[in-house]
Short mmCIF file of C-alpha atoms in Angstrom, two decimals:
data_model
loop_
_atom_site.label_atom_id
_atom_site.label_comp_id
_atom_site.label_asym_id
_atom_site.label_seq_id
_atom_site.Cartn_x
_atom_site.Cartn_y
_atom_site.Cartn_z
CA UNK A 1 9.97 -34.83 -23.03
CA UNK A 2 7.37 -36.52 -25.28
CA UNK A 3 8.62 -34.62 -28.35
CA UNK A 4 12.22 -35.65 -27.64
CA UNK A 5 11.22 -39.33 -28.04
CA UNK A 6 8.97 -38.68 -31.05
CA UNK A 7 5.71 -39.38 -29.17
CA UNK A 8 3.79 -36.98 -31.36
CA UNK A 9 0.25 -38.19 -30.65
CA UNK A 10 0.76 -38.18 -26.88
CA UNK A 11 2.46 -34.79 -26.99
CA UNK A 12 -0.37 -33.31 -29.15
CA UNK A 13 -3.02 -34.65 -26.77
CA UNK A 14 -1.30 -33.31 -23.73
CA UNK A 15 -0.52 -29.89 -25.28
CA UNK A 16 -4.09 -29.44 -26.30
CA UNK A 17 -5.29 -30.17 -22.73
CA UNK A 18 -2.68 -27.80 -21.32
CA UNK A 19 -3.72 -25.03 -23.75
CA UNK A 20 -7.35 -25.48 -22.96
CA UNK A 21 -6.72 -25.10 -19.16
CA UNK A 22 -4.22 -22.25 -19.68
CA UNK A 23 -6.82 -20.21 -21.57
CA UNK A 24 -9.49 -20.99 -19.05
CA UNK A 25 -7.45 -19.95 -16.10
CA UNK A 26 -5.51 -17.18 -17.81
CA UNK A 27 -2.02 -18.62 -17.58
CA UNK A 28 -0.71 -16.33 -20.31
CA UNK A 29 2.82 -17.63 -20.56
CA UNK A 30 1.64 -21.29 -20.63
CA UNK A 31 -0.99 -20.54 -23.33
CA UNK A 32 1.67 -18.83 -25.45
CA UNK A 33 4.11 -21.62 -25.11
CA UNK A 34 1.67 -24.51 -25.61
CA UNK A 35 0.08 -22.91 -28.67
CA UNK A 36 3.54 -22.21 -30.22
CA UNK A 37 4.52 -25.88 -29.72
CA UNK A 38 1.24 -26.98 -31.36
CA UNK A 39 1.71 -24.82 -34.30
CA UNK A 40 5.45 -25.45 -34.92
CA UNK A 41 6.51 -28.78 -33.40
CA UNK A 42 3.60 -31.22 -33.79
CA UNK A 43 4.02 -32.79 -37.18
CA UNK A 44 0.87 -34.85 -37.24
CA UNK A 45 -1.39 -31.82 -37.19
CA UNK A 46 -1.92 -31.20 -40.91
CA UNK A 47 -5.41 -29.64 -40.99
CA UNK A 48 -4.94 -26.05 -42.26
CA UNK A 49 -7.91 -24.76 -40.16
CA UNK A 50 -6.53 -26.25 -37.03
CA UNK A 51 -3.07 -24.89 -37.66
CA UNK A 52 -4.54 -21.50 -38.45
CA UNK A 53 -6.38 -21.61 -35.15
CA UNK A 54 -3.23 -22.36 -33.14
CA UNK A 55 -1.40 -19.59 -35.02
CA UNK A 56 -4.10 -17.03 -34.09
CA UNK A 57 -4.09 -18.18 -30.43
CA UNK A 58 -0.40 -18.08 -30.25
CA UNK A 59 -0.27 -14.46 -31.73
CA UNK A 60 -2.96 -13.36 -29.32
CA UNK A 61 -1.30 -14.77 -26.28
CA UNK A 62 2.14 -13.58 -27.29
CA UNK A 63 0.71 -10.02 -27.41
CA UNK A 64 -0.90 -10.53 -24.04
CA UNK A 65 2.42 -11.79 -22.64
CA UNK A 66 4.31 -8.81 -23.94
CA UNK A 67 1.96 -6.30 -22.29
CA UNK A 68 1.87 -8.31 -19.05
CA UNK A 69 5.66 -8.19 -18.92
CA UNK A 70 5.73 -4.48 -19.61
CA UNK A 71 3.28 -3.87 -16.73
CA UNK A 72 5.21 -6.15 -14.45
CA UNK A 73 8.51 -4.13 -15.07
CA UNK A 74 6.79 -0.90 -14.28
CA UNK A 75 5.08 -2.38 -11.17
CA UNK A 76 8.38 -3.77 -9.89
CA UNK A 77 10.05 -0.37 -10.36
CA UNK A 78 7.27 1.32 -8.29
CA UNK A 79 7.68 -1.34 -5.52
CA UNK A 80 11.44 -0.61 -5.40
CA UNK A 81 10.70 3.07 -5.13
CA UNK A 82 8.35 2.64 -2.25
CA UNK A 83 10.85 0.33 -0.40
CA UNK A 84 13.38 3.18 -0.63
CA UNK A 85 11.14 6.12 0.30
CA UNK A 86 7.53 6.88 1.24
CA UNK A 87 6.96 10.54 0.63
CA UNK A 88 5.25 11.89 -2.41
CA UNK A 89 7.47 12.28 -5.53
CA UNK A 90 7.00 14.48 -8.56
CA UNK A 91 9.06 12.02 -10.70
CA UNK A 92 7.07 8.98 -9.44
CA UNK A 93 3.77 10.87 -10.05
CA UNK A 94 4.84 11.81 -13.55
CA UNK A 95 6.28 8.48 -14.62
CA UNK A 96 3.46 6.33 -13.13
CA UNK A 97 0.95 8.67 -14.74
CA UNK A 98 2.35 8.15 -18.17
CA UNK A 99 2.63 4.40 -17.78
CA UNK A 100 -0.87 4.08 -16.27
CA UNK A 101 -2.51 5.86 -19.19
CA UNK A 102 -0.67 3.68 -21.74
CA UNK A 103 -1.47 0.43 -19.93
CA UNK A 104 -5.07 1.32 -19.24
CA UNK A 105 -5.69 1.73 -22.94
CA UNK A 106 -4.51 -1.73 -23.51
CA UNK A 107 -6.49 -3.26 -20.70
CA UNK A 108 -9.61 -4.30 -22.73
CA UNK A 109 -7.28 -5.94 -25.31
CA UNK A 110 -5.18 -7.91 -22.92
CA UNK A 111 -8.15 -8.60 -20.65
CA UNK A 112 -6.51 -10.76 -17.98
CA UNK A 113 -6.89 -10.41 -14.19
CA UNK A 114 -3.12 -10.22 -13.94
CA UNK A 115 -2.93 -7.23 -16.28
CA UNK A 116 -5.77 -5.39 -14.71
CA UNK A 117 -4.21 -6.01 -11.25
CA UNK A 118 -0.88 -4.56 -12.35
CA UNK A 119 -2.35 -1.70 -14.25
CA UNK A 120 -4.70 -0.63 -11.45
CA UNK A 121 -1.99 -0.94 -8.92
CA UNK A 122 0.20 1.41 -10.98
CA UNK A 123 -2.73 3.83 -11.13
CA UNK A 124 -3.32 3.77 -7.40
CA UNK A 125 0.44 4.43 -6.84
CA UNK A 126 0.18 7.36 -9.31
CA UNK A 127 -2.69 9.03 -7.50
CA UNK A 128 -1.20 8.41 -4.06
CA UNK A 129 2.10 9.87 -5.17
CA UNK A 130 0.12 13.01 -6.06
CA UNK A 131 -1.79 12.99 -2.63
CA UNK A 132 -4.98 12.47 -4.61
CA UNK A 133 -6.64 10.00 -2.26
CA UNK A 134 -10.11 10.62 -3.82
CA UNK A 135 -9.08 9.38 -7.22
CA UNK A 136 -7.04 6.54 -5.68
CA UNK A 137 -10.19 5.35 -3.80
CA UNK A 138 -12.29 5.58 -6.87
CA UNK A 139 -9.73 3.45 -8.78
CA UNK A 140 -9.56 0.88 -5.89
CA UNK A 141 -13.40 0.59 -5.99
CA UNK A 142 -13.25 0.09 -9.67
CA UNK A 143 -10.52 -2.64 -9.45
CA UNK A 144 -12.51 -4.45 -6.58
CA UNK A 145 -15.65 -4.49 -8.70
CA UNK A 146 -13.84 -5.82 -11.74
CA UNK A 147 -11.65 -8.45 -10.13
CA UNK A 148 -14.39 -9.73 -7.75
CA UNK A 149 -16.54 -10.50 -10.88
CA UNK A 150 -13.80 -12.51 -12.52
CA UNK A 151 -13.65 -16.26 -12.33
CA UNK A 152 -9.95 -16.28 -11.81
CA UNK A 153 -9.82 -13.91 -8.87
CA UNK A 154 -7.70 -14.75 -5.82
CA UNK A 155 -6.92 -13.05 -2.55
CA UNK A 156 -3.46 -11.90 -3.68
CA UNK A 157 -5.05 -9.87 -6.45
CA UNK A 158 -7.71 -8.37 -4.33
CA UNK A 159 -6.20 -7.51 -0.85
CA UNK A 160 -4.03 -4.62 -2.06
CA UNK A 161 -7.07 -2.79 -3.31
CA UNK A 162 -9.19 -3.44 -0.25
CA UNK A 163 -6.40 -2.29 2.02
CA UNK A 164 -5.64 0.78 -0.05
CA UNK A 165 -9.28 1.64 -0.24
CA UNK A 166 -9.52 1.49 3.54
CA UNK A 167 -6.34 3.62 3.88
CA UNK A 168 -7.80 6.23 1.43
CA UNK A 169 -11.07 6.24 3.37
CA UNK A 170 -9.15 7.00 6.52
CA UNK A 171 -7.26 9.88 4.91
CA UNK A 172 -10.46 11.32 3.58
CA UNK A 173 -12.11 11.08 7.00
CA UNK A 174 -14.62 8.59 5.65
CA UNK A 175 -15.04 6.60 8.86
CA UNK A 176 -17.60 4.48 10.59
CA UNK A 177 -19.57 3.91 7.38
CA UNK A 178 -21.12 0.76 5.83
CA UNK A 179 -18.43 0.83 3.19
CA UNK A 180 -15.53 0.94 5.65
CA UNK A 181 -17.10 -1.93 7.68
CA UNK A 182 -17.36 -4.00 4.48
CA UNK A 183 -13.74 -3.20 3.59
CA UNK A 184 -12.47 -4.23 7.04
CA UNK A 185 -14.58 -7.44 6.93
CA UNK A 186 -13.33 -8.36 3.36
CA UNK A 187 -9.68 -7.61 4.30
CA UNK A 188 -10.00 -10.27 7.19
CA UNK A 189 -11.65 -12.73 4.74
CA UNK A 190 -8.76 -12.37 2.29
CA UNK A 191 -5.90 -12.56 4.75
CA UNK A 192 -5.11 -15.98 6.40
CA UNK A 193 -5.34 -15.70 10.19
CA UNK A 194 -1.64 -16.47 10.82
CA UNK A 195 -0.28 -14.90 7.60
CA UNK A 196 1.78 -11.77 7.32
CA UNK A 197 -1.04 -10.00 5.45
CA UNK A 198 -3.20 -10.20 8.61
CA UNK A 199 -0.72 -7.96 10.48
CA UNK A 200 -0.84 -5.37 7.67
CA UNK A 201 -4.65 -5.47 7.77
CA UNK A 202 -4.51 -4.85 11.47
CA UNK A 203 -2.17 -1.98 11.06
CA UNK A 204 -4.42 -0.22 8.53
CA UNK A 205 -7.49 -0.95 10.56
CA UNK A 206 -5.84 0.47 13.69
CA UNK A 207 -5.03 3.72 11.88
CA UNK A 208 -8.68 3.93 10.80
CA UNK A 209 -9.85 3.76 14.37
CA UNK A 210 -7.42 6.42 15.41
CA UNK A 211 -8.74 8.76 12.76
CA UNK A 212 -12.26 7.82 13.80
CA UNK A 213 -11.38 8.73 17.45
CA UNK A 214 -12.18 5.23 18.53
CA UNK A 215 -9.17 4.99 20.85
CA UNK A 216 -10.36 2.15 23.00
CA UNK A 217 -11.15 -0.01 19.94
CA UNK A 218 -7.69 0.89 18.59
CA UNK A 219 -5.85 -0.11 21.74
CA UNK A 220 -7.82 -3.40 21.86
CA UNK A 221 -6.74 -4.10 18.29
CA UNK A 222 -3.12 -3.23 19.26
CA UNK A 223 -3.37 -5.71 22.08
CA UNK A 224 -4.64 -8.44 19.72
CA UNK A 225 -1.91 -7.72 17.15
CA UNK A 226 0.78 -7.93 19.82
CA UNK A 227 -0.10 -11.56 20.29
CA UNK A 228 0.05 -12.45 16.58
CA UNK A 229 2.69 -15.09 15.96
CA UNK A 230 4.15 -13.19 12.91
CA UNK A 231 4.59 -9.88 14.73
CA UNK A 232 7.96 -10.63 16.30
CA UNK A 233 9.38 -11.37 12.77
CA UNK A 234 8.43 -7.87 11.39
CA UNK A 235 11.45 -5.82 10.14
CA UNK A 236 12.11 -2.28 9.14
CA UNK A 237 9.27 0.08 8.61
CA UNK A 238 6.73 -2.67 9.11
CA UNK A 239 8.04 -3.08 12.63
CA UNK A 240 8.56 0.56 13.42
CA UNK A 241 5.04 1.62 12.69
CA UNK A 242 4.05 -0.43 15.78
CA UNK A 243 6.64 1.54 17.87
CA UNK A 244 5.11 4.72 16.67
CA UNK A 245 1.65 3.50 17.68
CA UNK A 246 2.96 2.81 21.14
CA UNK A 247 4.22 6.32 21.47
CA UNK A 248 0.98 7.90 20.37
CA UNK A 249 -1.11 5.58 22.74
CA UNK A 250 1.17 6.88 25.54
CA UNK A 251 0.50 10.46 24.41
CA UNK A 252 -3.28 9.85 24.30
CA UNK A 253 -3.14 8.55 27.86
CA UNK A 254 -1.33 11.65 29.02
CA UNK A 255 -3.94 13.81 27.34
CA UNK A 256 -6.64 11.82 29.27
CA UNK A 257 -8.26 10.55 26.07
CA UNK A 258 -7.74 6.91 26.96
CA UNK A 259 -7.19 5.01 30.19
CA UNK A 260 -3.63 5.48 31.43
CA UNK A 261 -3.92 2.16 33.41
CA UNK A 262 -4.96 0.33 30.34
CA UNK A 263 -2.27 1.77 28.06
CA UNK A 264 0.25 0.87 30.78
CA UNK A 265 -1.15 -2.67 30.92
CA UNK A 266 -0.94 -3.23 27.16
CA UNK A 267 2.24 -1.26 26.31
CA UNK A 268 4.07 -0.70 29.60
CA UNK A 269 6.15 2.38 30.39
CA UNK A 270 7.03 4.28 27.22
CA UNK A 271 9.91 6.71 27.15
CA UNK A 272 8.95 9.41 24.51
CA UNK A 273 12.55 10.31 23.70
CA UNK A 274 13.36 6.66 22.79
CA UNK A 275 11.34 6.77 19.67
CA UNK A 276 14.01 9.06 18.20
CA UNK A 277 16.59 6.29 18.59
CA UNK A 278 14.41 3.20 18.01
CA UNK A 279 12.90 4.25 14.73
CA UNK A 280 15.44 4.18 11.88
CA UNK A 281 13.66 3.44 8.55
CA UNK A 282 11.06 6.19 8.84
CA UNK A 283 13.65 8.76 9.67
CA UNK A 284 15.45 8.13 6.37
CA UNK A 285 12.68 9.80 4.50
CA UNK A 286 13.20 13.40 5.55
CA UNK A 287 10.08 14.94 3.99
CA UNK A 288 7.30 12.46 4.75
CA UNK A 289 7.06 9.46 7.11
CA UNK A 290 9.60 10.94 9.55
CA UNK A 291 7.08 13.59 10.65
CA UNK A 292 5.25 11.35 13.25
CA UNK A 293 8.59 10.53 14.73
CA UNK A 294 9.63 14.21 14.83
CA UNK A 295 6.37 15.43 16.32
CA UNK A 296 5.84 12.96 19.23
CA UNK A 297 8.57 14.36 21.55
CA UNK A 298 7.34 17.90 20.66
CA UNK A 299 3.81 17.06 21.60
CA UNK A 300 4.92 15.30 24.79
CA UNK A 301 7.16 18.34 25.58
CA UNK A 302 4.20 20.81 25.13
CA UNK A 303 2.19 18.75 27.66
CA UNK A 304 5.06 18.98 30.18
CA UNK A 305 5.64 22.64 29.42
CA UNK A 306 9.20 21.68 28.37
CA UNK A 307 10.13 21.11 24.78
CA UNK A 308 13.78 21.76 25.49
CA UNK A 309 15.59 18.58 26.30
CA UNK A 310 13.20 16.27 24.42
CA UNK A 311 15.81 15.01 21.91
CA UNK A 312 16.25 18.26 20.04
CA UNK A 313 16.61 21.90 21.19
CA UNK A 314 14.18 24.47 19.99
CA UNK A 315 16.65 25.89 17.47
CA UNK A 316 17.40 22.42 16.14
CA UNK A 317 13.67 21.83 15.52
CA UNK A 318 13.33 25.12 13.79
CA UNK A 319 16.33 24.34 11.57
CA UNK A 320 15.03 20.89 10.85
CA UNK A 321 11.65 22.25 9.80
CA UNK A 322 13.25 24.89 7.52
CA UNK A 323 15.50 22.20 5.87
CA UNK A 324 13.03 19.29 5.46
CA UNK A 325 9.38 20.27 5.92
CA UNK A 326 8.87 21.67 2.51
CA UNK A 327 5.80 23.86 2.88
CA UNK A 328 4.42 23.04 -0.52
CA UNK A 329 4.44 19.33 0.38
CA UNK A 330 4.03 19.30 4.16
CA UNK A 331 1.80 22.31 4.75
CA UNK A 332 -0.14 20.94 7.77
CA UNK A 333 2.91 19.50 9.45
CA UNK A 334 5.01 22.65 9.10
CA UNK A 335 2.23 24.73 10.49
CA UNK A 336 1.60 22.31 13.32
CA UNK A 337 5.22 22.44 14.41
CA UNK A 338 5.39 26.22 14.24
CA UNK A 339 2.14 26.45 16.30
CA UNK A 340 3.48 24.02 19.00
CA UNK A 341 6.76 25.90 19.29
CA UNK A 342 4.82 29.16 19.55
CA UNK A 343 2.48 27.77 22.30
CA UNK A 344 5.47 26.72 24.39
CA UNK A 345 7.37 30.02 23.91
CA UNK A 346 4.98 32.96 23.79
CA UNK A 347 2.35 34.26 26.23
CA UNK A 348 -1.21 33.95 24.87
CA UNK A 349 -2.55 37.17 23.41
CA UNK A 350 -5.97 36.94 21.83
CA UNK A 351 -5.64 39.35 18.95
CA UNK A 352 -2.13 38.45 17.89
CA UNK A 353 -2.69 34.65 18.45
CA UNK A 354 -5.89 34.79 16.31
CA UNK A 355 -3.93 36.36 13.41
CA UNK A 356 -1.29 33.69 13.67
CA UNK A 357 -3.78 30.85 13.78
CA UNK A 358 -5.65 32.16 10.72
CA UNK A 359 -2.43 32.46 8.83
#
């Protein structure tokens, strides 16, 4: 506006102040734009050293902007993939690996929190796509250490790494440690009490307690989460995960591992077969996140000595497993389903059963 009315002195003063703050707070686009205007549009800057300085700043921040944009495009593609499917993917693993290595080499050059955030997120996605939770956890730790030390850190840049670190600890059976306690505490610090991120933190924390066999603590957290004002607005997979929790709390109560009365008080009566009809998003992914939905009626059926009639027949379950539970990807799930079907169908024979179990 000032340039359009030939207010050169005022425009120069304002742009210099904007550039100073943009550099300080790592607003890459703003630094690139303001330095370009100072070098090309302000006519009263005639000092060659000053012009040369703005030229160098502009070139530097144009390069930063280019790499931040490239990382953003890759990051958005990965987000779109995870919105459409949640199982591991060879193509995702390959592509994210190539991009991560390329971007990581540029990180010291670009050197902005935004670029490190995008690059490390791409790296975490790469390792998780390859089921390498150990490497994903190490990278989350690295990202946390780096971003926490930066002046321009914010909760939005940190919380994905804290929640992913906790999820990786859970998968690696790293439970009830000082590190996991710190991760949980920091997740709460970074998520506003009534924000949507708080629900996601509770979800990951609850999974951690289930893996740690702290069922009472998990149920107490479920009860607390049920009262959160944002929970009724959850949709898709974010809503369905809580339906799955209900099913497995009901199963735990039938196993006598948690108070039936308390589960009934918190959740109410839960019809196991309903999970097959109420959960839609998770069932779309036939080789990954559908497995908890598939297994719950089978587990409940084994407890009742009656798998037949729980949503699918025995033959339907066998065919489903052959079609979708790729053994190279879902080894444990395929083996568990076969074992449960065998328990329900065959008489126990010590020698034969031992051979099957070992296999």
